[in-house]
XYZ file of C-alpha atoms in Angstrom:
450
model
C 0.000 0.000 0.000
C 0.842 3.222 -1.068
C 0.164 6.875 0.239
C -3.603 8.529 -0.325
C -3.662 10.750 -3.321
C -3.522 14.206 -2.098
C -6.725 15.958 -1.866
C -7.028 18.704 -4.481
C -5.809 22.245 -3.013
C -4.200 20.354 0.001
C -0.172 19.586 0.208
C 0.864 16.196 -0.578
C 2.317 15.903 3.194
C -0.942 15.754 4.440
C -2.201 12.626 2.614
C -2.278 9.545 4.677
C -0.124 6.294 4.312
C -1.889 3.555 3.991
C 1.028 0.923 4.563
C 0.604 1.791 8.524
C -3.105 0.976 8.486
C -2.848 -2.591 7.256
C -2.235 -4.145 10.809
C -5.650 -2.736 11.725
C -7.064 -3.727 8.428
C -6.147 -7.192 9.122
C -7.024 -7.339 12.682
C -10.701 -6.138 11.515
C -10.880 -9.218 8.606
C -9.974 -11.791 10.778
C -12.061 -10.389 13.782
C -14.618 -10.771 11.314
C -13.706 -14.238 10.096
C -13.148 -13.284 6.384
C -11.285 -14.900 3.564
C -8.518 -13.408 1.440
C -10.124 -13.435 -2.448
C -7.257 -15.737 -4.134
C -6.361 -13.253 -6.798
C -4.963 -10.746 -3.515
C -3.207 -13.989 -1.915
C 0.455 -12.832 -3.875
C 0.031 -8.919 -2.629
C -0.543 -10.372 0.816
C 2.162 -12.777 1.383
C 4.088 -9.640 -0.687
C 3.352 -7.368 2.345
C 3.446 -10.040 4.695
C 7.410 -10.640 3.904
C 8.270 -7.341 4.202
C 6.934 -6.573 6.988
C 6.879 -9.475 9.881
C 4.623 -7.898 12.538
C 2.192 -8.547 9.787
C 2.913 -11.995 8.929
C 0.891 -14.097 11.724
C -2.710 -11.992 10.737
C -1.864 -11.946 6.973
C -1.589 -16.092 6.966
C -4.192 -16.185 9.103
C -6.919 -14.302 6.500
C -4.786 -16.181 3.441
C -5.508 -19.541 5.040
C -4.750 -22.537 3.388
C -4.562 -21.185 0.226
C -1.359 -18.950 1.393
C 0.411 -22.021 2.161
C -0.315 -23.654 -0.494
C 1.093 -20.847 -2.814
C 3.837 -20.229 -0.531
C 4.996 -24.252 -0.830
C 4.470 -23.641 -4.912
C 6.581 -20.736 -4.730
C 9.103 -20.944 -1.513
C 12.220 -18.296 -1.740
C 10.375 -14.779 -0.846
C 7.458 -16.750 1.049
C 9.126 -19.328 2.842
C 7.551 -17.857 6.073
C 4.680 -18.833 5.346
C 5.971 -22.568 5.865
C 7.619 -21.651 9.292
C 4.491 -20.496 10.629
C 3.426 -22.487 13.513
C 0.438 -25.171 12.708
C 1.516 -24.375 8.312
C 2.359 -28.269 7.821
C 4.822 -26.538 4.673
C 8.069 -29.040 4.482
C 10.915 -28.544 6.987
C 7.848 -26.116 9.122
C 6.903 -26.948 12.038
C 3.811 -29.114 11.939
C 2.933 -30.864 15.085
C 2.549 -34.478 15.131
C -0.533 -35.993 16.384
C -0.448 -35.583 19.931
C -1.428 -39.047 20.451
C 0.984 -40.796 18.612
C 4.118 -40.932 21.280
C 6.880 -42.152 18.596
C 5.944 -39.341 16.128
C 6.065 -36.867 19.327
C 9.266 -38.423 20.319
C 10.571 -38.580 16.753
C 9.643 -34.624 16.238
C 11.293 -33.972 20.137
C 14.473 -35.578 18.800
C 15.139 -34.936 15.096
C 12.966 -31.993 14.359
C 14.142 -28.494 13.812
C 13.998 -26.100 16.582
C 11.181 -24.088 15.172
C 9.307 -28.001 14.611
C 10.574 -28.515 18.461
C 8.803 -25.380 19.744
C 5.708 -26.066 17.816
C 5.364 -29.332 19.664
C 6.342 -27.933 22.892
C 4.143 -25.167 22.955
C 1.234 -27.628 21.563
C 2.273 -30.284 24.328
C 1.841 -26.759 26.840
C -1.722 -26.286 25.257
C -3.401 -29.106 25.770
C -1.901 -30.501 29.269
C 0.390 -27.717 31.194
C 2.107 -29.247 33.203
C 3.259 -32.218 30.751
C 5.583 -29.435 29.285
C 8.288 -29.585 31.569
C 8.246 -33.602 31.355
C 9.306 -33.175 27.991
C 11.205 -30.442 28.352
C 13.264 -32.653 30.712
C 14.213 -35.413 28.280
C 17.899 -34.743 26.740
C 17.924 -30.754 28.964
C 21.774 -31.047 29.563
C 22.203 -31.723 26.179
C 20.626 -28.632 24.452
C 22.170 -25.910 23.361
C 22.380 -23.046 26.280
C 20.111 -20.321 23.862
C 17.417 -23.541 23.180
C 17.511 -24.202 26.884
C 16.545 -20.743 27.746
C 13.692 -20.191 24.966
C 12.764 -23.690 25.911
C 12.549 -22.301 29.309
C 10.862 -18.900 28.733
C 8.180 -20.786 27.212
C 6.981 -22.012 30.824
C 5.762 -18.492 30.702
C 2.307 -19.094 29.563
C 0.463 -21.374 31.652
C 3.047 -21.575 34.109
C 1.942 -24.016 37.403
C 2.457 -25.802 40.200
C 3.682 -29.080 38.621
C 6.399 -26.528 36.812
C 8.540 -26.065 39.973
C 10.590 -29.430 40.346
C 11.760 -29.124 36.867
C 12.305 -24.887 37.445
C 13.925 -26.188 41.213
C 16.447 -28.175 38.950
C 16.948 -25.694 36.550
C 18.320 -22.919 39.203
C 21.681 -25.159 39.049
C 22.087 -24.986 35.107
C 25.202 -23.754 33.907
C 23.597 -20.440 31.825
C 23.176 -17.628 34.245
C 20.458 -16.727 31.847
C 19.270 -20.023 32.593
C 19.455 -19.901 36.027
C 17.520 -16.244 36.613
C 14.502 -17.067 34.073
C 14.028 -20.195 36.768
C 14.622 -18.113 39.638
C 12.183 -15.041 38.001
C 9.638 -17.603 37.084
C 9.610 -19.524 40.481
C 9.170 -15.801 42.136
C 6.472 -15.364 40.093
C 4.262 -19.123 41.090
C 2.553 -18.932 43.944
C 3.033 -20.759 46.896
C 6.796 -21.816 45.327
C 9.606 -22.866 47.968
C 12.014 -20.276 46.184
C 9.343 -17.990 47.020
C 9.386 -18.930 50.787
C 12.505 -18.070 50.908
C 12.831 -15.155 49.406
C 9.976 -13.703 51.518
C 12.066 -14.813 54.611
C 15.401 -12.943 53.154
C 12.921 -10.037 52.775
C 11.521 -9.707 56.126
C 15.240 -10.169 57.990
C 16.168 -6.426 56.077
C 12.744 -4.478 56.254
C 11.047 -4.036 58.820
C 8.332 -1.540 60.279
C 9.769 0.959 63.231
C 6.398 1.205 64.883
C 7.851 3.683 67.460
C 8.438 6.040 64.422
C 6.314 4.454 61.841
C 8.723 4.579 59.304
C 10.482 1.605 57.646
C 13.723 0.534 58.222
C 15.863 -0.926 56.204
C 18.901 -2.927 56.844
C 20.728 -4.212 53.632
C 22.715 -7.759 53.452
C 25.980 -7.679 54.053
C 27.230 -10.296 51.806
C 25.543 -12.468 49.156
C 26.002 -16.367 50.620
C 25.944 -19.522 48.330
C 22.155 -20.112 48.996
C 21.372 -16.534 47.923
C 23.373 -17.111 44.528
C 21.282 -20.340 44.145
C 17.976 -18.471 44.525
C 18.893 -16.169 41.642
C 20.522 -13.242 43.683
C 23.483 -11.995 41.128
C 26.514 -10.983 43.065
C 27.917 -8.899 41.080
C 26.137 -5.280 40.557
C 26.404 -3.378 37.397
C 28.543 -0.130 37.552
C 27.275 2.576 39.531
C 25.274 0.071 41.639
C 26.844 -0.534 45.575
C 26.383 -4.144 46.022
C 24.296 -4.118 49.138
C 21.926 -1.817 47.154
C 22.028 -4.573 44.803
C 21.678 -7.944 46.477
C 18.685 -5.373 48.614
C 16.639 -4.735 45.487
C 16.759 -8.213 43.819
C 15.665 -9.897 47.316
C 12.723 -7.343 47.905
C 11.435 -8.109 43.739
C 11.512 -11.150 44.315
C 9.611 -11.503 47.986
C 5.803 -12.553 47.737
C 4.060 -8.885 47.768
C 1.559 -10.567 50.590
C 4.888 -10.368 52.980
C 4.359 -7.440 53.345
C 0.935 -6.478 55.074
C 1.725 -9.375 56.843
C 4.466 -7.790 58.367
C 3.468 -4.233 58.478
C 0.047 -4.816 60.484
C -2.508 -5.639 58.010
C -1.844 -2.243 56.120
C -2.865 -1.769 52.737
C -0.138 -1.367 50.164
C -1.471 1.965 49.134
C -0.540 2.276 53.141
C 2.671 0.863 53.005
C 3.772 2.626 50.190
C 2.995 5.450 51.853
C 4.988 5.314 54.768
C 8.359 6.988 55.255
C 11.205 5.301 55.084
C 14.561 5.915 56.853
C 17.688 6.173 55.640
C 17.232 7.245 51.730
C 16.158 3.711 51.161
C 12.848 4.853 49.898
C 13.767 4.898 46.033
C 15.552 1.836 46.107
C 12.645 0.227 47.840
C 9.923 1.563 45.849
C 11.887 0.534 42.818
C 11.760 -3.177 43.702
C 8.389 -3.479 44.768
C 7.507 -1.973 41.267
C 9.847 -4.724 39.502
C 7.794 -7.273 42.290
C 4.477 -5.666 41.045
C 5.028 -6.321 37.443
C 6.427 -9.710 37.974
C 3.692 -10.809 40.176
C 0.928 -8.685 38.093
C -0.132 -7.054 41.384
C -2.865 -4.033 40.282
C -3.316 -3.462 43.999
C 0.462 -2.434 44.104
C 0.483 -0.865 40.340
C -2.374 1.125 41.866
C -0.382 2.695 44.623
C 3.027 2.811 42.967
C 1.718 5.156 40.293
C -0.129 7.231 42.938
C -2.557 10.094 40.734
C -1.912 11.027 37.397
C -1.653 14.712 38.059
C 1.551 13.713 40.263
C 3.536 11.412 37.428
C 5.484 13.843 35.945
C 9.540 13.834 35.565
C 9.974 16.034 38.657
C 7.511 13.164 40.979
C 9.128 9.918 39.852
C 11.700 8.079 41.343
C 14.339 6.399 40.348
C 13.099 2.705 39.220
C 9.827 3.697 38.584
C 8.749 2.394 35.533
C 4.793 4.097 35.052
C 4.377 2.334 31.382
C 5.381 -1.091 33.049
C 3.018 -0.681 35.829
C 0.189 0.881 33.688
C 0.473 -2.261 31.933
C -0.039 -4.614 35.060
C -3.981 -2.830 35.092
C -7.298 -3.234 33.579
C -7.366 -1.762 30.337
C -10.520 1.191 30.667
C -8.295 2.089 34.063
C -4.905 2.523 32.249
C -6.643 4.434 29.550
C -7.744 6.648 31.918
C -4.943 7.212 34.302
C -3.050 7.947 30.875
C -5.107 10.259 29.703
C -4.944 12.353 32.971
C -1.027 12.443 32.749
C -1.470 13.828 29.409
C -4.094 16.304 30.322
C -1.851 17.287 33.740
C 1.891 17.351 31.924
C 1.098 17.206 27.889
C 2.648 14.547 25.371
C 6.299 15.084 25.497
C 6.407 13.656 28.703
C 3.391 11.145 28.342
C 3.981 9.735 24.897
C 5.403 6.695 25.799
C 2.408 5.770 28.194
C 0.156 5.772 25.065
C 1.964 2.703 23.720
C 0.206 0.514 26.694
C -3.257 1.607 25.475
C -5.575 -0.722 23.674
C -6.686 0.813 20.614
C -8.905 2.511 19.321
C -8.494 4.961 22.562
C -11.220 5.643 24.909
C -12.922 8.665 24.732
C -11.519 10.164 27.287
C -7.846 9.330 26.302
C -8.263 10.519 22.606
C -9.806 13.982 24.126
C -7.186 14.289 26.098
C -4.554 13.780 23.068
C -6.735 15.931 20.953
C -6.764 18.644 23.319
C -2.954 18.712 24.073
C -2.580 18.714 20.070
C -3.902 21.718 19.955
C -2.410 22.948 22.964
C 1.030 22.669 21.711
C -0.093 24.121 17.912
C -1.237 27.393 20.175
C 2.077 27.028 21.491
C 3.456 28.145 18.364
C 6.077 25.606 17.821
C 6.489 23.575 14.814
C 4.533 19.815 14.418
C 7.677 18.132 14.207
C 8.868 17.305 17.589
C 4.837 15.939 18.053
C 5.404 13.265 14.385
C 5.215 10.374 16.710
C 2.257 11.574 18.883
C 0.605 12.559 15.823
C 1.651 8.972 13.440
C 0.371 7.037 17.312
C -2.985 9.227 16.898
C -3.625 8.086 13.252
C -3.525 4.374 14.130
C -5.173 5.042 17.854
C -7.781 7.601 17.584
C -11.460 6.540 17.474
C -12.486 7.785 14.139
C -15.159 9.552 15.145
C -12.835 12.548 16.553
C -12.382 13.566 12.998
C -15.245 15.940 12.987
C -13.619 17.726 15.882
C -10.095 17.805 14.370
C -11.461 18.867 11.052
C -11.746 22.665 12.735
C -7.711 22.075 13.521
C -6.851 21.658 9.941
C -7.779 25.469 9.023
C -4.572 27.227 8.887
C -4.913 31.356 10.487
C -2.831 34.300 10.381
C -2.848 33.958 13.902
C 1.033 33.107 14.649
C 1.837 32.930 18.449
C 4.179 36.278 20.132
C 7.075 34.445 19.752
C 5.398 31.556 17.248
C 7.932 30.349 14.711
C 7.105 31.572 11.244
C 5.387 29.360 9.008
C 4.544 26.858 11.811
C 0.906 27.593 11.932
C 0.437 25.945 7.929
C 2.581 23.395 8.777
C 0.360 22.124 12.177
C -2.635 22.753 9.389
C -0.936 19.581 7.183
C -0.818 17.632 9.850
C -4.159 18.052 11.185
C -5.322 17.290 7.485
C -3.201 14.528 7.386
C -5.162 13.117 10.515
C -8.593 14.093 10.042
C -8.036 12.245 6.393
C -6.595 8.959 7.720
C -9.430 8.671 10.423
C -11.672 9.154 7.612
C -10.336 6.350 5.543
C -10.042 4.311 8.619
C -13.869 5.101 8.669
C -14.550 4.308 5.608
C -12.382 0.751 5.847
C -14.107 -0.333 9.041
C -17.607 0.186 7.663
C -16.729 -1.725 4.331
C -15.461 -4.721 6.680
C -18.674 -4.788 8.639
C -20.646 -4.646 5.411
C -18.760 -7.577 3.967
C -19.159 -9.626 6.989
């Protein structure tokens, strides 16, 4: 896909490009169960080869009829036969299940891509038979295999995971050893766990004289530490009791703690003062335990209000987009769009990227009102390219009639405005108000055909 012909009397910069609304285009087919006509099957696998965050919705809407011509063909659309579940030769179709010598034939002999395929089937159907096979030839594998192999567990990860994860916090990759040790943090009820929520209560502690928390950070990093996953060794500009302080604290059960500081909430806890200038360091591992544990409780009162995330409020650590991400969607949207309305894009840009799209309401106001905030602000578009390109994928298209007042360029330059910046903010707004349009238009020709 090409660029939209430019509208007569408008500049060619402000007609769309419709290469970056295919992903929605084939999200929308395939939501609505549609078939690729055959005579479009070459421009798809075209697109779908040069561009791979396509490829898995583009087979899916080519079907078997992709494969087919992507066996017939091979060289530029050999993808196609490495997608998982194609059956294409040397792909990675998965053996019957319940046929053990063709699953232990595929285990042994097939390629890795064939090996995943099975493992992740295997995963599917009966969770915790995964790690069984998994087990069969381990020390044998190649130290990268073992840790995909392993970072697989990921997705459906249970109880009858930990002997095999136990085992695999002795393998001779580091990498190895701290995806076991982050994924046995991460399973409830887990011995690793245990113990890492012991380790955790020996350094912090509630003063209740002073109701602060103390801290008191480990002195040295033993064997059994190392086992759990603890890395000795800090990266520069990192003390190493800081170090071994933080990764003990991630990795501690988050239901330690209102255990141990009197039933308080962690909105509570997180509140509390805490002695020593320990507080960043402390508040940046329970965000890294937050995410890891997908706590929204704790997301909720690490991010605190929206009005109070910008740079100046956030500590060291503190990831916002990682915790935004641990919450329901309509609530991230939300507490997004109030950091935009409270501190503008430039510094809440890269929270939009955790938004399901389209946007809410709310969130797409807010973006459309601190649009045309910065255009009064007299500055040129360009430093807002990627709020504006995020806004043409992201914005319900229904905010086109509102942004269709934006695109009228006035002799109205800011004091201090540069010159010329005015027409150029009226391009871009044309070039958004026409790509919601199309995106309109596309959505409603989907429905019809379904």
């Amino acid at each position: 896909a090409r660029a939209a012909p430019a509208t007569p009397g408008r500049s060619p910069r402000a007609a769309p490009d419709l290469a970056e609304l295919l992903p929605e285009w084939l999200r929308a087919a395939n939501a609505r169960e549609l078939q690729a006509p055959p005579e479009l099957l070459p421009a798809l696998l075209d697109a779908a080869r040069a561009r791979a965050d396509l490829r898995a919705e583009a087979l899916r809407l080519g079907g078997e009829r992709a494969v087919w011509l992507a066996r017939l063909r091979g060289g530029e659309w050999r993808f196609a036969l490495r997608a998982p579940g194609s059956g294409g030769a040397g792909g990675p179709g998965v053996p019957d299940l319940d046929d053990p010598a063709a699953v232990r034939s595929c285990w042994e002999e097939g390629l890795f891509a064939e090996r995943a395929a099975l493992l992740a089937a295997v995963r599917r159907r009966e969770p915790s038979a995964a790690p069984a096979l998994l087990a069969t030839g381990w020390r044998q594998e190649k130290a990268e295999d073992r840790l995909a192999f392993l970072d697989s567990l990921r997705e459906g990860l249970c109880a009858g995971d930990e002997p095999f994860l136990e085992e695999a916090l002795t393998d001779r990759s580091r990498n190895v050893r701290a995806t076991a040790a982050e994924l046995l943090t991460t399973l409830p009820g887990s011995a690793l766990a245990a113990r890492m929520g012991v380790r955790a209560r020996a350094h912090v502690v509630l003063d209740r004289s002073e109701g602060r928390i103390t801290v008191e950070a480990p002195h040295s990093c033993d064997a059994e530490m190392q086992h759990d996953g603890i890395e000795p060794k800090p990266p520069s500009g990192t003390g190493e009791r800081t170090w071994w302080l933080g990764q003990l604290v991630a990795a501690a059960p988050l239901e330690v703690w209102p255990e141990l500081f009197g039933g308080r909430s962690a909105e509570e806890i997180v509140a509390l003062p805490v002695a020593d200038d320990w507080r960043a360091d402390l508040h940046a591992a329970w965000c890294r335990a937050a995410t890891r544990q997908q706590s929204a409780d704790w997301a909720r009162a690490l991010l605190g209000a929206a009005a109070d995330s910008g740079q100046g409020a956030r500590l060291p650590g503190r990831d916002p987009a990682r915790l935004l991400a641990v919450l329901p969607a309509g609530e991230r949207a939300d507490w997004v769009a109030g950091a935009v309305a409270a501190h503008g894009l430039s510094e809440s840009f890269r929270l939009l990227g955790v938004c399901e799209v389209p946007w809410s309401g709310r969130l797409g106001d807010a973006v459309v009102d601190a649009l045309e905030i910065a255009r009064d602000g007299g500055g040129y578009p360009w430093s807002f390219s990627g709020a504006m390109g995020l806004a043409e994928r992201s914005l319900p298209p229904g905010h086109a009639d509102r942004l269709e007042l934006l695109t009228r360029a006035t002799d109205d330059t800011p004091v201090d405005g540069s010159p010329g910046a005015v027409g150029y903010w009226s391009e871009a707004f044309q070039r958004l108000v026409a790509t919601l349009r199309i995106r309109s238009a596309m959505l409603a020709e989907l429905s019809a055909d379904g």
